[in-house]
C-alpha cells in the first residue's frame, strides 16, 4: 500500500497547513493514546507522571510529531531515511508495532478536530497510508 | 458485564442526543469506503463506488450510513447488556452478510474521526475515552457470534 505521487503531495500539503498547530496536535495525540489505550503507559514507567496532559507526555508527543515531520521530508525513501530511528526502536525501545497504529489513530483524531474542513476523506487516506508506511519503516530492523 | 460510570453514560448519551444521523452516518460510511477501499467488497449492489467523489454522492451509501448509525441506538438503549442486544445482529453479519469483523473496527475508527471533526474541542480526552470504550464494546458484541 505505497503512496502515489498525488498522495505524497497531499501529505506534504496537509502537513504544511498543519505546521502552526503541530506541537499541539503531537502533545494532544500522545495524551489521548495513554488515556484511550492505557496499556501504552507501560512504555513510560520511567516517568514520574505518564497521565494524559502531563508535562512529560506532552513534551514527548511534540518530540514524536517532530519525527513525523522529519519523515515527511523523507517520504520518497522512508526505509533509508529512518534507518537510525528504526534501530532505536528495534534494539532499545522495542515498542510493539501494534502501538504505532493506535498512536496513528489518535493523531488522525486530533488532525480531524483541529482541521475539520481540510481533513477530507482523501487527505485522511493519504495521511493514514503515510503513517502506516512510517510505522513499517520504524519496524524495519525489528527482526 | 461492562461497568459504566455515570460520567461515561452521560457522555455517550450526550453525543447521541445531538447527533445528526444522516450527516454523520453518511460521512462515516463514505470515509470508511474511501480510507479502507477493501471494505467496498460488501457493497457490490450499491451502484457507483468508482472514486471518492462518486462514493460521497451515492444516495444508497448515504442511506445505509444512516441505517448503520441507527443500529447503534440499540446499544445506547441497552448499555448494560450490549452483548446480548447484538447477538442476532452478530449472527446476521456472520452468516448472511459474511462481513470480516475487523471491518467493524475500521468503521468505528472512521466514525470517531467524523465525530471529532464535528465536535472539535468538545471532543475532549474524557469524551474520546468514553466513546472508544462504547465502540469497543459494540465491536466486540458484533463479532461475538461468529463461528
Short mmCIF file of C-alpha atoms in Angstrom, two decimals:
data_model
loop_
_atom_site.label_atom_id
_atom_site.label_comp_id
_atom_site.label_asym_id
_atom_site.label_seq_id
_atom_site.Cartn_x
_atom_site.Cartn_y
_atom_site.Cartn_z
CA UNK A 1 0.00 0.00 0.00
CA UNK A 2 2.60 2.52 -1.09
CA UNK A 3 1.78 6.17 -1.65
CA UNK A 4 1.01 7.50 -5.11
CA UNK A 5 2.71 10.72 -6.22
CA UNK A 6 -0.57 12.53 -5.69
CA UNK A 7 -0.92 11.17 -2.17
CA UNK A 8 2.64 12.21 -1.31
CA UNK A 9 1.76 15.72 -2.47
CA UNK A 10 -1.45 15.61 -0.40
CA UNK A 11 0.53 14.60 2.69
CA UNK A 12 3.12 17.35 2.22
CA UNK A 13 0.40 19.91 1.61
CA UNK A 14 -1.63 18.95 4.67
CA UNK A 15 1.39 18.80 6.98
CA UNK A 16 2.35 22.23 5.67
CA UNK A 17 -1.07 23.56 6.64
CA UNK A 18 -0.79 21.83 9.99
CA UNK A 19 2.65 23.16 10.91
CA UNK A 20 1.48 26.02 13.16
CA UNK A 21 -0.52 23.55 15.26
CA UNK A 22 1.82 20.55 15.02
CA UNK A 23 3.15 20.82 18.59
CA UNK A 24 -0.39 20.94 19.99
CA UNK A 25 -1.50 18.03 17.87
CA UNK A 26 1.54 15.95 18.81
CA UNK A 27 1.12 16.63 22.52
CA UNK A 28 -2.62 16.01 22.36
CA UNK A 29 -2.25 12.79 20.35
CA UNK A 30 0.11 11.17 22.85
CA UNK A 31 -2.11 12.29 25.74
CA UNK A 32 -5.07 10.63 24.06
CA UNK A 33 -3.02 7.48 23.39
CA UNK A 34 -2.27 6.93 27.07
CA UNK A 35 -5.83 7.87 28.03
CA UNK A 36 -7.74 5.81 25.49
CA UNK A 37 -5.31 2.88 25.43
CA UNK A 38 -3.93 2.80 28.98
CA UNK A 39 -1.77 -0.24 28.25
CA UNK A 40 0.53 2.11 26.28
CA UNK A 41 1.61 3.69 29.57
CA UNK A 42 3.69 0.56 30.08
CA UNK A 43 6.36 2.16 27.90
CA UNK A 44 6.57 5.20 30.14
CA UNK A 45 7.02 3.64 33.56
CA UNK A 46 10.26 5.60 33.93
CA UNK A 47 8.35 8.89 34.04
CA UNK A 48 7.04 10.25 37.30
CA UNK A 49 3.77 11.12 35.63
CA UNK A 50 2.52 9.39 32.50
CA UNK A 51 -1.04 10.63 32.76
CA UNK A 52 -2.80 12.35 29.85
CA UNK A 53 -1.87 16.03 29.65
CA UNK A 54 1.14 15.70 31.95
CA UNK A 55 4.31 17.59 31.08
CA UNK A 56 6.43 14.56 30.10
CA UNK A 57 3.65 13.19 27.92
CA UNK A 58 3.08 16.49 26.13
CA UNK A 59 6.81 17.04 25.65
CA UNK A 60 7.26 13.57 24.22
CA UNK A 61 4.25 13.99 21.94
CA UNK A 62 5.94 17.07 20.49
CA UNK A 63 9.16 15.09 20.00
CA UNK A 64 7.30 12.33 18.19
CA UNK A 65 5.49 14.80 15.92
CA UNK A 66 8.88 16.33 15.13
CA UNK A 67 9.97 12.89 13.99
CA UNK A 68 6.85 12.56 11.84
CA UNK A 69 7.58 15.90 10.17
CA UNK A 70 11.12 14.77 9.55
CA UNK A 71 9.70 11.66 7.88
CA UNK A 72 7.51 13.82 5.61
CA UNK A 73 10.72 15.24 4.23
CA UNK A 74 11.97 11.71 3.59
CA UNK A 75 8.72 10.46 2.12
CA UNK A 76 10.38 9.17 -1.02
CA UNK A 77 12.52 6.69 0.88
CA UNK A 78 11.30 6.19 4.41
CA UNK A 79 13.24 2.97 5.00
CA UNK A 80 16.58 4.60 4.26
CA UNK A 81 15.67 7.89 5.88
CA UNK A 82 14.51 6.36 9.14
CA UNK A 83 17.29 3.79 9.50
CA UNK A 84 18.71 5.05 12.77
CA UNK A 85 15.26 5.63 14.26
CA UNK A 86 14.42 2.09 13.29
CA UNK A 87 17.49 0.79 15.07
CA UNK A 88 16.50 2.79 18.14
CA UNK A 89 13.00 1.31 18.16
CA UNK A 90 14.22 -2.22 17.39
CA UNK A 91 17.07 -2.57 19.85
CA UNK A 92 16.36 -0.06 22.56
CA UNK A 93 12.73 0.97 22.74
CA UNK A 94 11.19 -2.24 21.41
CA UNK A 95 7.72 -0.76 21.12
CA UNK A 96 5.24 -3.41 20.00
CA UNK A 97 4.22 -2.46 16.46
CA UNK A 98 0.52 -2.56 17.28
CA UNK A 99 1.01 0.66 19.20
CA UNK A 100 2.05 2.60 16.10
CA UNK A 101 -1.45 2.01 14.74
CA UNK A 102 -3.02 3.18 17.98
CA UNK A 103 -0.95 6.39 18.02
CA UNK A 104 -1.68 6.96 14.33
CA UNK A 105 -5.40 6.75 15.09
CA UNK A 106 -5.05 9.33 17.88
CA UNK A 107 -3.10 11.62 15.54
CA UNK A 108 -5.83 11.34 12.91
CA UNK A 109 -8.49 12.18 15.50
CA UNK A 110 -6.55 15.30 16.58
CA UNK A 111 -5.99 16.37 12.97
CA UNK A 112 -9.69 15.95 12.32
CA UNK A 113 -10.59 18.01 15.40
CA UNK A 114 -8.26 20.89 14.53
CA UNK A 115 -8.78 20.86 10.75
CA UNK A 116 -12.32 19.57 10.20
CA UNK A 117 -12.64 21.13 6.73
CA UNK A 118 -9.18 20.24 5.45
CA UNK A 119 -9.09 16.69 6.78
CA UNK A 120 -11.25 15.32 3.97
CA UNK A 121 -11.54 11.56 3.31
CA UNK A 122 -8.93 11.95 0.56
CA UNK A 123 -6.49 13.63 2.93
CA UNK A 124 -7.35 11.05 5.61
CA UNK A 125 -6.45 8.09 3.40
CA UNK A 126 -3.18 9.68 2.27
CA UNK A 127 -2.10 10.55 5.82
CA UNK A 128 -3.21 7.14 7.15
CA UNK A 129 -1.15 5.39 4.48
CA UNK A 130 1.82 7.62 5.22
CA UNK A 131 1.68 6.89 8.93
CA UNK A 132 1.41 3.17 8.16
CA UNK A 133 4.45 3.36 5.89
CA UNK A 134 6.28 5.30 8.59
CA UNK A 135 5.47 2.59 11.12
CA UNK A 136 6.71 -0.08 8.72
CA UNK A 137 9.97 1.81 8.26
CA UNK A 138 10.32 2.08 12.06
CA UNK A 139 9.82 -1.68 12.35
CA UNK A 140 12.33 -2.44 9.59
CA UNK A 141 15.07 -3.58 11.97
CA UNK A 142 12.82 -5.42 14.42
CA UNK A 143 13.58 -8.92 13.13
CA UNK B 1 -20.85 -7.39 32.10
CA UNK B 2 -19.47 -3.99 31.21
CA UNK B 3 -19.49 -1.44 34.01
CA UNK B 4 -20.32 2.13 33.08
CA UNK B 5 -19.74 5.13 35.33
CA UNK B 6 -22.40 7.84 35.48
CA UNK B 7 -19.98 10.12 33.68
CA UNK B 8 -19.50 7.66 30.83
CA UNK B 9 -23.25 7.17 30.42
CA UNK B 10 -23.76 10.92 30.36
CA UNK B 11 -21.05 11.41 27.74
CA UNK B 12 -22.40 8.70 25.43
CA UNK B 13 -25.97 9.92 25.78
CA UNK B 14 -24.89 13.47 25.13
CA UNK B 15 -23.12 12.55 21.90
CA UNK B 16 -26.20 10.73 20.60
CA UNK B 17 -28.66 13.39 21.68
CA UNK B 18 -27.14 15.97 19.34
CA UNK B 19 -26.21 13.53 16.58
CA UNK B 20 -27.36 14.21 13.01
CA UNK B 21 -27.78 10.59 11.97
CA UNK B 22 -27.99 11.34 8.26
CA UNK B 23 -24.92 13.56 8.17
CA UNK B 24 -22.68 11.54 10.47
CA UNK B 25 -23.87 8.17 9.14
CA UNK B 26 -23.24 9.16 5.53
CA UNK B 27 -19.87 10.75 6.25
CA UNK B 28 -18.64 7.83 8.34
CA UNK B 29 -19.54 5.11 5.86
CA UNK B 30 -18.17 7.14 2.93
CA UNK B 31 -14.95 7.76 4.79
CA UNK B 32 -14.62 4.05 5.58
CA UNK B 33 -15.10 3.08 1.92
CA UNK B 34 -12.55 5.70 0.82
CA UNK B 35 -9.90 5.22 3.52
CA UNK B 36 -10.19 1.40 3.54
CA UNK B 37 -11.23 0.63 -0.04
CA UNK B 38 -11.30 -3.12 0.51
CA UNK B 39 -14.45 -2.57 2.55
CA UNK B 40 -16.19 -1.83 -0.76
CA UNK B 41 -16.35 -5.59 -1.27
CA UNK B 42 -19.59 -5.67 0.70
CA UNK B 43 -21.29 -3.02 -1.40
CA UNK B 44 -21.36 -4.56 -4.86
CA UNK B 45 -25.08 -3.90 -5.17
CA UNK B 46 -24.84 -0.25 -4.18
CA UNK B 47 -24.07 1.22 -7.57
CA UNK B 48 -21.21 3.53 -8.44
CA UNK B 49 -18.26 3.46 -5.99
CA UNK B 50 -15.70 4.37 -8.62
CA UNK B 51 -13.87 7.10 -6.70
CA UNK B 52 -14.17 9.31 -3.62
CA UNK B 53 -16.46 11.79 -5.39
CA UNK B 54 -18.93 9.17 -6.61
CA UNK B 55 -18.91 7.43 -3.24
CA UNK B 56 -19.75 10.69 -1.47
CA UNK B 57 -22.55 11.40 -3.96
CA UNK B 58 -24.03 7.89 -3.79
CA UNK B 59 -27.53 8.02 -2.23
CA UNK B 60 -27.63 4.27 -1.44
CA UNK B 61 -24.44 4.62 0.59
CA UNK B 62 -25.84 7.68 2.37
CA UNK B 63 -29.00 5.79 3.30
CA UNK B 64 -27.01 2.80 4.51
CA UNK B 65 -24.79 5.01 6.65
CA UNK B 66 -27.88 6.37 8.37
CA UNK B 67 -29.18 2.83 8.89
CA UNK B 68 -25.91 1.71 10.48
CA UNK B 69 -25.86 4.66 12.84
CA UNK B 70 -29.42 4.00 13.94
CA UNK B 71 -28.24 0.47 14.65
CA UNK B 72 -26.06 1.98 17.37
CA UNK B 73 -29.24 3.24 19.07
CA UNK B 74 -29.84 -0.29 20.27
CA UNK B 75 -26.53 -0.28 22.13
CA UNK B 76 -27.29 3.15 23.57
CA UNK B 77 -30.66 2.00 24.91
CA UNK B 78 -29.22 -1.23 26.32
CA UNK B 79 -25.81 -0.19 27.57
CA UNK B 80 -25.89 -2.73 30.36
CA UNK B 81 -26.31 -5.66 28.01
CA UNK B 82 -24.87 -4.77 24.63
CA UNK B 83 -23.54 -8.29 24.26
CA UNK B 84 -26.98 -9.91 24.13
CA UNK B 85 -28.65 -6.95 22.41
CA UNK B 86 -26.41 -7.54 19.40
CA UNK B 87 -26.43 -11.37 19.38
CA UNK B 88 -28.88 -11.53 16.49
CA UNK B 89 -27.13 -8.75 14.52
CA UNK B 90 -23.83 -10.53 15.06
CA UNK B 91 -25.22 -13.73 13.58
CA UNK B 92 -26.63 -11.76 10.67
CA UNK B 93 -23.25 -10.21 9.90
CA UNK B 94 -21.58 -13.59 10.20
CA UNK B 95 -23.99 -15.94 8.48
CA UNK B 96 -25.82 -13.77 5.98
CA UNK B 97 -23.60 -10.78 5.24
CA UNK B 98 -20.23 -12.56 5.69
CA UNK B 99 -18.53 -9.41 6.92
CA UNK B 100 -15.00 -9.77 8.31
CA UNK B 101 -15.38 -8.49 11.91
CA UNK B 102 -12.24 -6.37 11.57
CA UNK B 103 -14.38 -4.09 9.42
CA UNK B 104 -16.43 -3.12 12.48
CA UNK B 105 -13.27 -1.66 13.98
CA UNK B 106 -12.43 0.19 10.76
CA UNK B 107 -15.89 1.76 10.57
CA UNK B 108 -15.76 2.60 14.27
CA UNK B 109 -12.45 4.44 13.76
CA UNK B 110 -13.93 6.44 10.87
CA UNK B 111 -16.99 7.27 12.96
CA UNK B 112 -14.67 8.58 15.68
CA UNK B 113 -12.79 10.79 13.20
CA UNK B 114 -16.06 12.22 11.82
CA UNK B 115 -17.47 12.92 15.27
CA UNK B 116 -14.16 14.50 16.32
CA UNK B 117 -14.40 16.84 13.32
CA UNK B 118 -17.98 17.71 14.24
CA UNK B 119 -17.31 18.32 17.92
CA UNK B 120 -13.89 19.98 17.62
CA UNK B 121 -12.55 20.92 21.05
CA UNK B 122 -15.75 19.48 22.51
CA UNK B 123 -14.33 16.05 21.77
CA UNK B 124 -12.28 16.15 24.93
CA UNK B 125 -9.90 13.43 26.09
CA UNK B 126 -12.55 12.24 28.56
CA UNK B 127 -15.12 12.13 25.77
CA UNK B 128 -12.82 10.14 23.50
CA UNK B 129 -12.09 7.64 26.28
CA UNK B 130 -15.78 7.00 26.93
CA UNK B 131 -16.63 6.94 23.23
CA UNK B 132 -13.84 4.48 22.44
CA UNK B 133 -14.98 2.23 25.28
CA UNK B 134 -18.55 2.28 23.93
CA UNK B 135 -17.42 1.47 20.39
CA UNK B 136 -15.09 -1.29 21.60
CA UNK B 137 -17.99 -2.96 23.40
CA UNK B 138 -20.20 -2.64 20.31
CA UNK B 139 -17.48 -4.02 18.02
CA UNK B 140 -16.81 -6.89 20.36
CA UNK B 141 -20.52 -7.74 20.63
CA UNK B 142 -20.95 -7.69 16.86
CA UNK B 143 -18.08 -10.13 16.44
CA UNK B 144 -19.10 -12.41 19.25
CA UNK B 145 -21.41 -14.83 17.42
CA UNK B 146 -19.03 -15.59 14.60
CA UNK B 147 -18.25 -19.26 14.33
#
